[in-house]
């Protein structure tokens, strides 16, 4: 009997060593929760047994209890690195199991190639749909979070204003005729970003060539050539811009039309170009103001998650679009969750079904962006436990050896 009792002790010590080793192996695993092996004694008895004479029959593993204390927090600066300070789990949809929802404390999320917010294993973060103000409607359901590439509707440019100061003392270019590729054939150039009919940003460049002076009063004349996407507007013909001797602009009067015939795929249209308020002086060329009325589609520029869990995408046109609110899961008995590996848990009958909620509400933990929760394994504590488990193993092996020697002694008794 003592042989099997010692053997159960060896098995218990081996299980304890395995648990501790597993904890130590995951000391650097984000969101990992350590376990503790708990054992119970084995007693063989029946209703006729005298309790004063009962002898135990060894030990048995009662449970490997998971420890859900919070791990250390590490600041990363990545807005999609999320941590739950307190109770709760992130809900994710696993990629290789259709419809299967898992739970994790590892909040290292990022944008996948398909622009879904996913973890390192491709599981998609689950969130509630929200209104434009970030509130969750009563009938909101959980779903994946996908970031749109663009935001807003594009409006092509129809009008440009440019107020500038021309250098009246500039010399006439030595190279003629005008050639946009040769800086020696023009005096100065200025560029304005405009929106084409496809909603893309393109560049309108205006080149100014000073004409040979003929007016003794000091009046100056310039020819303006306009190009966009390498195409000359008004078929490459220039527009005369003149100033009197006091530097006041005399032509053109009001806005002029620039007929833009874009390359294949675009639509021909006219852009009104207004130089009103421009002057000429014996000073370097300068632009006082510049406007255009087009609106480009916003290009995705970043994503952020606030403390309440609202996910907001930002775009180059200034738009901010709220995409969802991070869902958090909680359980009546978290220690009953099934460990699936990969930092995932799934619910069981022992844990109960998940109760869903959001950050810092109704007992759920507070969401933190830009941080990662590390493992809750304490190396010093585990090493001390390792020494104790080793001694338990050695003691049980010694008891087993003693039982074996006693048995051998009995076998050697001769009549």
Coordinates of C-alpha atoms in Angstrom, one line a residue:
X1 CA 0.0 0.0 0.0
X2 CA 2.8 2.4 0.9
X3 CA 4.3 1.8 -2.6
X4 CA 1.2 3.2 -4.3
X5 CA 0.9 6.0 -1.8
X6 CA 4.4 7.2 -2.5
X7 CA 3.8 6.8 -6.3
X8 CA 0.8 9.2 -6.0
X9 CA 3.0 11.6 -4.1
X10 CA 5.6 11.5 -6.9
X11 CA 2.9 12.1 -9.5
X12 CA 1.5 15.1 -7.5
X13 CA 5.0 16.5 -7.2
X14 CA 5.6 16.0 -10.9
X15 CA 2.3 17.8 -11.7
X16 CA 3.4 20.7 -9.4
X17 CA 6.7 20.9 -11.2
X18 CA 5.0 21.0 -14.6
X19 CA 2.7 23.8 -13.5
X20 CA 5.5 25.8 -12.2
X21 CA 7.6 25.2 -15.3
X22 CA 4.6 26.3 -17.5
X23 CA 4.4 29.5 -15.5
X24 CA 8.1 30.2 -15.8
X25 CA 8.0 29.5 -19.6
X26 CA 5.3 32.2 -20.0
X27 CA 6.9 34.9 -17.8
X28 CA 7.2 37.1 -20.9
X29 CA 3.8 36.2 -22.5
X30 CA 1.5 39.2 -22.7
X31 CA -1.8 38.7 -20.9
X32 CA -0.7 35.3 -19.5
X33 CA -2.3 34.2 -16.2
X34 CA -0.4 31.8 -14.0
X35 CA -1.8 28.7 -12.4
X36 CA -1.5 26.9 -9.1
X37 CA -1.8 23.2 -8.6
X38 CA -4.0 22.3 -5.6
X39 CA -4.1 18.8 -4.2
X40 CA -6.3 16.7 -1.9
X41 CA -5.6 13.6 0.1
X42 CA -7.1 10.2 -0.8
X43 CA -8.9 8.3 1.9
X44 CA -10.3 4.8 1.4
X45 CA -13.1 4.0 3.8
X46 CA -16.5 2.5 4.2
X47 CA -19.3 2.6 6.7
X48 CA -17.6 -0.1 8.9
X49 CA -14.3 1.7 9.0
X50 CA -13.1 2.9 12.4
X51 CA -12.1 6.5 11.8
X52 CA -9.3 6.2 14.4
X53 CA -7.6 3.5 12.4
X54 CA -7.9 5.0 8.9
X55 CA -4.7 5.5 6.9
X56 CA -4.5 7.7 3.8
X57 CA -3.8 6.4 0.4
X58 CA -1.8 9.3 -1.1
X59 CA -2.6 12.5 -3.0
X60 CA -4.6 13.5 -6.0
X61 CA -4.7 16.6 -8.1
X62 CA -7.9 18.6 -7.2
X63 CA -7.5 21.4 -9.7
X64 CA -5.1 23.7 -11.5
X65 CA -6.5 27.0 -10.4
X66 CA -5.9 29.9 -12.7
X67 CA -4.8 33.2 -11.0
X68 CA -6.4 36.2 -12.6
X69 CA -4.5 38.9 -10.8
X70 CA -3.4 41.8 -13.0
X71 CA 0.0 41.6 -14.7
X72 CA 2.5 44.3 -15.0
X73 CA 1.7 47.2 -17.4
X74 CA 4.1 48.3 -20.1
X75 CA 3.7 51.6 -22.0
X76 CA 4.1 51.2 -25.8
X77 CA 2.6 54.3 -27.3
X78 CA 0.7 52.3 -29.9
X79 CA -2.9 53.4 -29.8
X80 CA -4.2 49.9 -30.6
X81 CA -2.3 48.3 -27.7
X82 CA -5.0 48.0 -25.1
X83 CA -5.1 46.9 -21.5
X84 CA -8.0 46.2 -19.1
X85 CA -7.2 47.6 -15.7
X86 CA -9.5 45.5 -13.6
X87 CA -12.0 42.7 -14.5
X88 CA -12.9 41.7 -18.0
X89 CA -11.6 40.1 -21.2
X90 CA -11.5 41.2 -24.8
X91 CA -13.8 39.3 -27.1
X92 CA -12.3 38.2 -30.4
X93 CA -13.7 36.1 -33.3
X94 CA -11.2 33.3 -34.1
X95 CA -10.3 33.1 -37.8
X96 CA -10.1 29.3 -38.2
X97 CA -13.4 28.6 -36.4
X98 CA -16.4 30.3 -38.1
X99 CA -18.6 32.0 -35.5
X100 CA -16.4 30.9 -32.5
X101 CA -15.8 33.6 -30.0
X102 CA -12.9 33.5 -27.7
X103 CA -11.7 35.8 -24.8
X104 CA -8.2 37.1 -24.1
X105 CA -6.3 39.5 -21.9
X106 CA -3.6 40.1 -24.5
X107 CA -4.5 43.5 -26.0
X108 CA -1.8 43.7 -28.7
X109 CA -4.1 44.7 -31.6
X110 CA -3.2 46.1 -35.0
X111 CA -4.7 46.8 -38.4
X112 CA -4.5 43.8 -40.7
X113 CA -4.0 44.0 -44.5
X114 CA -7.8 44.0 -44.9
X115 CA -8.0 46.9 -42.4
X116 CA -9.8 44.9 -39.7
X117 CA -8.5 45.3 -36.1
X118 CA -7.0 42.0 -35.3
X119 CA -4.6 40.4 -32.8
X120 CA -1.3 38.7 -33.7
X121 CA -3.1 35.5 -34.6
X122 CA -5.6 37.2 -36.9
X123 CA -8.6 37.0 -34.6
X124 CA -10.8 40.1 -35.0
X125 CA -11.6 42.4 -32.1
X126 CA -15.3 42.6 -31.3
X127 CA -17.0 45.9 -30.6
X128 CA -20.5 47.4 -30.4
X129 CA -21.7 49.6 -33.3
X130 CA -22.1 53.2 -32.2
X131 CA -23.9 56.4 -33.1
X132 CA -22.0 59.4 -34.5
X133 CA -21.6 60.7 -31.0
X134 CA -20.1 57.5 -29.7
X135 CA -23.1 56.2 -27.8
X136 CA -24.1 52.6 -28.1
X137 CA -27.8 52.2 -29.3
X138 CA -30.0 49.8 -27.4
X139 CA -30.1 47.2 -30.1
X140 CA -26.4 47.3 -31.0
X141 CA -24.8 44.0 -31.7
X142 CA -21.2 42.8 -31.6
X143 CA -19.2 42.8 -34.8
X144 CA -15.8 43.1 -36.4
X145 CA -14.2 46.5 -36.7
X146 CA -13.0 47.5 -40.2
X147 CA -11.3 50.9 -40.8
X148 CA -12.5 52.6 -44.1
X149 CA -9.6 53.9 -46.3
X150 CA -11.4 57.1 -47.1
X151 CA -13.9 59.5 -45.5
X152 CA -16.3 62.0 -46.9
X153 CA -17.4 62.9 -50.4
X154 CA -15.1 64.7 -52.8
X155 CA -15.9 68.0 -54.4
X156 CA -13.8 69.1 -57.4
X157 CA -12.3 72.5 -57.4
X158 CA -14.2 75.1 -59.4
X159 CA -12.6 78.3 -58.1
X160 CA -9.1 79.4 -57.1
X161 CA -8.0 82.7 -55.6
X162 CA -4.4 83.9 -55.5
X163 CA -3.3 87.2 -54.0
X164 CA 0.4 87.9 -54.6
X165 CA 3.1 90.5 -55.0
X166 CA 5.1 90.4 -58.2
X167 CA 8.6 91.6 -58.3
X168 CA 8.5 94.7 -60.6
X169 CA 12.3 94.8 -60.6
X170 CA 12.6 91.3 -62.1
X171 CA 14.5 91.0 -65.4
X172 CA 13.0 89.5 -68.6
X173 CA 14.0 85.8 -68.9
X174 CA 16.9 85.3 -71.3
X175 CA 15.4 82.0 -72.7
X176 CA 12.4 82.1 -75.0
X177 CA 9.9 80.7 -75.6
X178 CA 8.4 79.6 -72.3
X179 CA 9.1 76.0 -71.3
X180 CA 7.8 74.7 -68.0
X181 CA 10.8 72.3 -67.8
X182 CA 13.3 75.1 -68.1
X183 CA 13.5 77.5 -65.1
X184 CA 15.5 80.0 -67.2
X185 CA 12.4 80.6 -69.4
X186 CA 10.2 82.1 -66.6
X187 CA 10.7 84.3 -63.6
X188 CA 8.8 82.6 -60.8
X189 CA 6.2 79.9 -60.2
X190 CA 3.7 79.1 -57.5
X191 CA 1.6 75.9 -56.9
X192 CA -1.9 75.3 -55.5
X193 CA -3.3 72.0 -54.5
X194 CA -6.7 71.4 -56.2
X195 CA -9.1 68.6 -56.4
X196 CA -9.8 66.8 -59.7
X197 CA -13.1 65.3 -60.7
X198 CA -12.1 62.0 -59.3
X199 CA -11.6 63.4 -55.8
X200 CA -7.8 63.2 -55.9
X201 CA -5.5 66.0 -55.0
X202 CA -3.5 67.4 -57.9
X203 CA -1.3 70.4 -58.3
X204 CA -2.1 73.6 -60.3
X205 CA 1.2 75.4 -61.1
X206 CA 1.2 79.0 -62.4
X207 CA 4.3 80.2 -64.2
X208 CA 4.9 83.9 -64.6
X209 CA 7.0 85.3 -67.4
X210 CA 7.9 89.0 -67.4
X211 CA 7.2 90.8 -70.8
X212 CA 9.7 93.2 -72.3
X213 CA 8.8 96.6 -70.8
X214 CA 7.4 99.2 -73.2
X215 CA 5.7 101.6 -70.9
X216 CA 7.9 104.4 -69.5
X217 CA 5.5 105.0 -66.6
X218 CA 6.8 101.9 -64.8
X219 CA 3.8 99.7 -65.7
X220 CA 4.7 96.0 -65.9
X221 CA 3.2 93.1 -67.8
X222 CA 3.4 89.4 -67.2
X223 CA 2.2 86.3 -69.0
X224 CA 0.9 83.6 -66.8
X225 CA 0.9 80.0 -68.0
X226 CA -1.1 77.4 -66.0
X227 CA -0.4 73.7 -65.8
X228 CA -2.1 70.8 -64.0
X229 CA -1.0 67.1 -64.1
X230 CA 1.5 68.1 -66.8
X231 CA -1.2 69.5 -69.0
X232 CA -1.4 73.1 -70.1
X233 CA -4.7 74.8 -69.3
X234 CA -6.3 76.9 -72.0
X235 CA -4.4 74.7 -74.4
X236 CA -1.1 76.2 -73.1
X237 CA -2.0 79.8 -74.0
X238 CA -0.9 82.4 -71.5
X239 CA -3.0 84.9 -69.6
X240 CA -1.9 88.6 -69.5
X241 CA -1.4 90.0 -66.0
X242 CA -0.6 93.8 -66.0
X243 CA 0.1 96.4 -63.3
X244 CA 0.2 100.2 -63.5
X245 CA 3.1 102.3 -62.4
X246 CA 1.8 102.3 -58.8
X247 CA 1.8 98.5 -58.8
X248 CA -2.0 98.1 -58.9
X249 CA -3.3 95.3 -61.1
X250 CA -5.1 96.4 -64.2
X251 CA -5.7 93.1 -65.9
X252 CA -7.4 90.7 -65.8
X253 CA -10.5 92.4 -64.5
X254 CA -12.2 89.9 -62.2
X255 CA -11.8 86.1 -62.5
X256 CA -10.6 84.4 -65.6
X257 CA -11.5 80.9 -66.7
X258 CA -8.9 78.1 -66.9
X259 CA -10.1 75.3 -69.1
X260 CA -8.7 72.1 -67.8
X261 CA -8.7 69.0 -70.1
X262 CA -7.2 66.2 -67.8
X263 CA -5.7 63.0 -69.2
X264 CA -7.8 60.0 -70.0
X265 CA -10.2 59.1 -67.2
X266 CA -11.0 62.8 -66.3
X267 CA -13.7 65.2 -67.3
X268 CA -13.0 68.5 -68.9
X269 CA -14.1 71.5 -66.8
X270 CA -13.4 75.1 -66.2
X271 CA -11.8 76.6 -63.1
X272 CA -12.3 80.3 -62.3
X273 CA -9.0 81.9 -61.4
X274 CA -9.1 85.2 -59.5
X275 CA -5.9 87.3 -58.9
X276 CA -7.8 90.3 -57.4
X277 CA -5.8 92.3 -54.9
X278 CA -2.4 91.3 -56.4
X279 CA 0.2 94.0 -56.6
X280 CA 3.6 94.7 -58.1
X281 CA 6.6 96.3 -56.2
X282 CA 10.3 96.3 -56.4
X283 CA 10.4 93.5 -53.8
X284 CA 10.8 89.7 -54.0
X285 CA 7.8 87.7 -55.2
X286 CA 5.5 86.6 -52.4
X287 CA 2.0 85.0 -52.0
X288 CA -0.2 86.8 -49.5
X289 CA -3.2 84.4 -49.6
X290 CA -4.4 81.4 -51.5
X291 CA -7.7 79.5 -51.5
X292 CA -9.6 76.8 -53.5
X293 CA -13.1 75.5 -53.0
X294 CA -12.5 71.8 -53.7
X295 CA -12.8 69.1 -51.0
X296 CA -10.7 65.9 -51.2
X297 CA -11.7 62.5 -49.9
X298 CA -10.1 62.0 -46.5
X299 CA -7.2 59.5 -46.6
X300 CA -6.9 57.4 -43.5
X301 CA -4.2 58.8 -41.2
X302 CA -4.6 57.1 -37.8
X303 CA -6.8 55.4 -35.3
X304 CA -7.3 55.9 -31.5
X305 CA -9.2 54.3 -28.7
X306 CA -10.3 56.4 -25.7
X307 CA -10.9 55.3 -22.1
X308 CA -14.5 54.5 -22.8
X309 CA -13.5 52.1 -25.6
X310 CA -14.7 54.2 -28.5
X311 CA -12.6 53.5 -31.6
X312 CA -12.1 56.6 -33.7
X313 CA -10.4 56.8 -37.2
X314 CA -8.9 60.1 -38.4
X315 CA -8.5 61.3 -41.9
X316 CA -6.5 63.8 -43.8
X317 CA -9.5 66.0 -44.5
X318 CA -10.1 66.5 -40.8
X319 CA -12.9 63.9 -40.5
X320 CA -13.1 61.8 -37.4
X321 CA -15.3 58.7 -37.7
X322 CA -16.3 56.6 -34.7
X323 CA -16.2 53.0 -35.7
X324 CA -17.4 51.2 -32.6
X325 CA -17.0 50.7 -28.9
X326 CA -14.7 47.9 -27.6
X327 CA -16.8 45.1 -25.9
X328 CA -15.6 43.6 -22.7
X329 CA -16.6 40.1 -21.4
X330 CA -16.9 39.0 -17.8
X331 CA -17.8 35.7 -16.1
X332 CA -19.3 34.5 -12.8
X333 CA -16.4 32.1 -12.3
X334 CA -13.3 33.1 -14.5
X335 CA -11.3 30.2 -13.0
X336 CA -13.7 27.8 -14.8
X337 CA -12.7 29.1 -18.2
X338 CA -11.0 26.7 -20.6
X339 CA -7.5 27.5 -21.7
X340 CA -7.1 27.0 -25.4
X341 CA -3.6 28.2 -25.9
X342 CA -2.6 31.3 -27.8
X343 CA -3.7 33.4 -24.9
X344 CA -7.3 32.4 -25.6
X345 CA -10.0 31.2 -23.2
X346 CA -13.5 29.9 -24.0
X347 CA -16.5 29.6 -21.7
X348 CA -17.5 26.3 -20.1
X349 CA -20.3 25.2 -17.8
X350 CA -18.1 26.0 -14.8
X351 CA -17.3 29.6 -15.9
X352 CA -20.8 30.4 -17.0
X353 CA -21.7 32.3 -20.2
X354 CA -20.1 35.6 -20.9
X355 CA -21.7 38.8 -19.7
X356 CA -20.9 41.6 -22.2
X357 CA -20.4 45.2 -21.4
X358 CA -18.1 48.2 -21.9
X359 CA -15.1 49.9 -20.2
X360 CA -15.5 51.2 -16.7
X361 CA -19.2 50.3 -16.5
X362 CA -21.1 47.9 -14.2
X363 CA -18.0 46.3 -12.7
X364 CA -16.0 46.1 -15.9
X365 CA -12.4 47.2 -15.8
X366 CA -11.1 50.5 -17.2
X367 CA -9.7 50.4 -20.7
X368 CA -6.2 51.9 -21.3
X369 CA -4.8 52.7 -24.7
X370 CA -1.0 52.6 -25.5
X371 CA -0.2 50.0 -22.9
X372 CA 0.1 46.2 -22.8
X373 CA -0.6 43.9 -19.8
X374 CA 2.3 41.5 -19.3
X375 CA 2.4 38.1 -17.5
X376 CA 1.4 38.0 -13.8
X377 CA 4.1 35.5 -13.1
X378 CA 6.5 36.4 -10.3
X379 CA 9.8 34.8 -11.0
X380 CA 11.0 34.9 -7.4
X381 CA 7.8 33.2 -6.1
X382 CA 7.9 30.5 -8.8
X383 CA 11.6 29.7 -8.1
X384 CA 10.8 29.3 -4.4
X385 CA 7.8 27.0 -5.3
X386 CA 10.1 25.1 -7.6
X387 CA 12.5 24.3 -4.8
X388 CA 9.6 23.1 -2.6
X389 CA 8.2 20.9 -5.4
X390 CA 11.7 19.5 -6.0
X391 CA 12.0 18.6 -2.3
X392 CA 8.6 17.0 -2.3
X393 CA 9.6 14.9 -5.3
X394 CA 12.8 13.8 -3.6
X395 CA 11.0 12.9 -0.3
X396 CA 8.4 10.8 -2.1
X397 CA 11.0 9.1 -4.2
X398 CA 12.8 8.3 -0.9
X399 CA 9.6 6.9 0.6
X400 CA 9.1 4.8 -2.6
X401 CA 12.6 3.5 -2.4
X402 CA 12.1 2.6 1.3
X403 CA 8.9 0.7 0.5
X404 CA 10.7 -1.2 -2.3
X405 CA 13.5 -2.2 0.1
X406 CA 11.0 -3.4 2.6
X407 CA 9.2 -5.5 0.0
X408 CA 12.5 -7.0 -1.1
X409 CA 13.4 -7.8 2.5
X410 CA 10.1 -9.7 2.8
X411 CA 10.8 -11.6 -0.4
X412 CA 14.2 -12.6 0.9
X413 CA 12.8 -14.2 4.1
X414 CA 13.5 -17.9 4.1
X415 CA 11.6 -20.6 6.0

